[in-house]
Amino acid sequence: GTAWQLQQSEFELFPGAILATTNCLIKPREKYADRLYTCNVVGWSGVQHITGRNFSPLIAKAMASPGFEKTEPSDLMDYHVGFGHATVLSLAGKILGHVKAGDLKHVFVIGGCDGFEGERNYFTELAQATPSDSLILTVGCGKYRINNLGLGEVPNTGLPRLLDMGQCNDSYSAVVVAVELAKALGCGVNDLPLSINLSWFEQKAVLVLLTLLSLGIKNIRIGPRLPAFVTPAVLSVLVDKFGLKPTGVASADLEKMLKHEQ
């Protein structure tokens, strides 16, 4: 599937069993409620919940489902996933080599929560405009704004330009990669050619933001609107101490990021 807000229509069209393992579950429709299962901390009244890691009911439902008529849809592009911090850091030597050689000049974090608002096209426009000698780390439902762009590879590196690090709960991976990259280069995270652009939607994203701020990471852009709890007084502190700023026009913001003006 794609972003959380489309799950009702996508789950209806999916001809199989569905397991919800994390949050962002919204009210199930009758058409698929009988083939929806939850586990761990996720649950919904009337939806079957898996306990004790016994997935037998889910497997049985999946085996009894009709499945797709075509096993290899011809209109889908290849898309690679699984770039958690362990995977990315296993390539640290290669990545650092390309940074030092000048093949890789900038790293962007573009992701977070998604929503319906048209202003969220900012993140698509930003990703499209990033130069070919840059990497994009993406995480959360915000990745669905950019994971169909076909950005290819960073020239002369063999590295995909877009690294999908997982869902919102995997935001930790992007933090770990940034911290370890800074250690390897003998600098602070704020000295890296790194720009963080977070798509804001709901309270879970507060934890991601607070984690970044607790590490002293500065000049984060957040949008398309600032969180409702950011009063003028709070904003003043976040701007003065951390350089937090709202997203603006993608092309203008990108120019500042590449010049390290932030």
C-alpha atoms as one frame of an Amber mdcrd trajectory, in Angstrom:
protein
   0.000   0.000   0.000   0.867   3.640   0.209   0.179   6.380   2.765  -2.138
   5.872   5.730  -4.936   8.085   4.424  -5.471   5.802   1.400  -5.715   2.536
   3.311  -9.492   2.195   3.186  -9.615   2.296  -0.615  -6.422   0.246  -1.036
  -7.423  -2.433   1.468 -10.737  -2.831  -0.348  -8.883  -3.520  -3.592  -6.312
  -5.887  -2.082  -7.578  -9.486  -2.592  -5.960 -11.052   0.456  -5.443 -11.044
   4.208  -4.041  -7.909   5.861  -1.939  -7.652   9.034  -1.626  -4.278  10.800
   1.547  -4.207  12.878   1.887  -0.525  13.657  -0.221   2.558  14.205  -2.107
   4.746  11.708  -4.883   2.173  11.401  -8.173   3.929  10.635 -11.750   2.643
  10.912 -11.977  -0.521   8.778 -14.687  -0.797   6.169 -16.998  -3.822   6.180
 -15.680  -4.972   2.805 -12.326  -6.022   4.271 -12.855  -6.077   8.058 -13.175
  -9.886   8.094  -9.711 -10.301   6.516  -7.971  -7.656   8.612  -5.838  -8.712
  11.587  -3.892  -6.741  14.164  -1.018  -7.599  16.485   1.249  -6.103  19.143
  -0.055  -2.713  20.387  -2.407  -2.242  17.437  -6.069  -3.117  17.756  -9.592
  -2.183  16.721 -12.925  -3.236  18.165 -14.322  -6.157  16.192 -11.046  -6.853
  14.349  -9.291 -10.173  14.983  -6.156  -9.724  17.104  -3.165 -12.045  16.892
  -1.797 -13.102  20.288   1.203 -15.212  21.216   2.671 -14.893  17.723   0.123
 -17.430  16.479  -0.442 -16.334  12.901  -2.385 -19.458  11.899  -5.733 -17.621
  11.414  -4.046 -14.999   9.247  -2.276 -17.641   7.154  -5.496 -19.606   6.730
  -7.336 -16.495   5.571  -4.512 -15.666   3.150  -4.560 -19.188   1.684  -8.318
 -18.983   1.190  -8.165 -15.581  -0.513  -8.342 -15.306  -4.326  -5.193 -13.224
  -4.720  -4.291 -11.121  -7.745  -5.253 -12.323 -11.212  -1.835 -11.255 -12.499
   1.294 -12.123 -10.558   3.577  -9.650 -12.300   1.831  -6.327 -12.990   3.493
  -4.751 -16.007   2.799  -1.159 -14.977   4.854  -1.173 -11.777   8.410   0.129
 -11.429  11.145  -1.621  -9.461  11.547  -0.184  -5.988  14.103  -1.243  -3.408
  13.428  -1.203   0.325  15.256  -2.339   3.446  17.760   0.483   3.905  17.683
   0.529   7.693  20.716   1.845   9.537  22.359  -1.608   9.767  22.228  -1.972
   5.981  23.399   1.566   5.245  26.207   1.446   7.799  27.445  -1.835   6.322
  28.266   0.299   3.257  29.810   3.093   5.312  33.265   2.600   3.838  31.943
   2.863   0.300  29.781   5.885   1.079  32.630   7.719   2.845  34.923   6.967
  -0.067  32.513   8.622  -2.474  32.072  11.599  -0.130  35.838  12.133   0.017
  36.166  11.641  -3.764  33.510  14.302  -4.371  31.070  11.923  -6.042  28.539
  12.385  -3.234  28.160  16.012  -2.209  24.954  16.244  -0.169  22.512  14.118
   1.834  18.865  15.019   2.294  16.364  13.575   4.744  12.923  13.995   3.203
  10.067  12.209   4.941   7.737  12.076   7.905   3.941  11.921   8.033   1.722
  12.467   5.012  -1.729  13.964   4.543  -4.194  15.232   1.958  -3.100  18.875
   1.800  -1.838  20.131  -1.536   0.970  22.020   0.206   2.635  18.666   0.776
   3.651  18.695  -2.871   6.552  20.771  -1.545   8.364  17.558  -0.641   7.866
  16.078  -4.112   9.140  19.260  -5.735  12.130  19.350  -3.411  13.118  15.745
  -4.141  12.725  16.251  -7.889  15.005  19.288  -7.786  17.833  17.732  -5.751
  21.060  17.331  -7.754  22.182  13.971  -9.071  25.248  13.912  -6.805  23.085
  13.752  -3.680  21.430  11.014  -1.618  17.926  11.142  -0.184  17.095   9.226
   2.988  13.344   8.835   3.277  11.161   7.457   6.051   7.480   7.419   7.032
   4.387   7.941   4.894   6.026  11.048   3.459   8.105   8.712   1.305   5.071
   8.002  -0.862   5.356  11.556  -2.151   8.756  10.763  -3.668   9.298   7.018
  -4.069   7.828   6.939  -7.578  10.163   9.544  -9.044  12.680   7.093 -10.495
  15.717   9.052  -9.303  18.185   6.367 -10.356  21.715   6.196  -8.949  24.340
   8.686  -7.840  26.750   8.800 -10.827  29.988   6.787 -10.446  28.873   5.217
  -7.171  26.325   2.466  -7.821  24.327   3.902  -4.898  20.568   4.413  -5.298
  19.723   8.090  -4.912  16.715   7.230  -2.761  17.186   5.037   0.311  13.907
   3.900   1.900  14.616   3.476   5.604  11.121   2.308   6.556   8.110   3.756
   8.297   7.717   6.491  10.939   8.816   4.089  13.667  12.097   3.607  11.793
  13.064   7.290  11.906  15.727   6.232  14.381  17.666   4.753  11.451  18.129
   8.138   9.791  19.387   9.568  13.097  21.876   6.711  13.553  23.235   7.097
  10.015  23.750  10.850  10.479  25.500  10.421  13.835  27.772   7.630  12.601
  28.629   9.508   9.408  29.641  12.525  11.494  31.835  10.339  13.724  33.564
   8.789  10.718  34.289  12.204   9.213  35.447  13.622  12.527  32.839  16.376
  12.701  29.504  17.183  14.281  26.166  16.328  12.711  25.547  20.022  12.051
  28.803  20.204  10.074  27.692  17.519   7.609  26.400  18.389   4.127  23.028
  17.248   5.473  19.595  18.872   5.189  16.601  17.560   7.137  13.098  18.255
   5.816  10.236  16.794   7.843   6.648  16.419   6.708   4.507  17.127   9.762
   1.088  15.689  10.506   0.398  14.382  13.982   1.637  13.881  17.519   3.879
  10.886  16.831   6.104  13.205  14.826   6.717  15.204  18.025   8.877  12.332
  19.286  10.925  12.330  16.082  11.434  16.081  16.296  12.327  15.984  20.010
  14.850  13.210  19.352  16.574  15.320  16.710  16.572  18.393  18.943  17.925
  16.393  21.905  20.934  15.516  19.740  21.506  19.193  19.093  20.641  18.920
  15.404  19.882  22.329  13.945  18.326  23.942  10.881  15.536  21.409  10.442
  12.753  22.407   8.089   9.253  21.309   8.997   6.000  21.718   7.096   3.740
  22.265   5.347   2.565  23.945   8.554   4.099  24.230  11.989   2.542  22.031
  14.709  -0.398  23.600  16.541   1.445  23.494  19.866   4.180  25.773  18.512
   3.034  29.052  20.023   4.949  32.254  19.241   6.917  31.844  22.487   7.828
  28.212  21.747   8.701  29.065  18.159  11.039  31.800  19.350  12.981  29.288
  21.457  13.100  26.694  18.661  14.280  29.262  16.130  16.852  30.916  18.393
  18.318  27.724  19.835  17.852  25.191  17.051  17.294  27.171  13.861  13.980
  25.396  13.268  12.138  26.885  10.313   8.952  26.280   8.311   9.187  25.038
   4.745   8.942  27.751   2.098   9.283  27.502  -1.684  11.089  24.276  -2.598
  13.460  25.807  -5.156  14.475  28.672  -2.850  14.910  26.358   0.147  17.034
  23.965  -1.908  19.344  26.757  -3.025  19.974  27.685   0.608  20.551  24.065
   1.615  23.131  23.480  -1.105  24.961  26.665  -0.105  24.803  25.515   3.526
  23.001  28.739   4.365  20.089  26.724   5.755
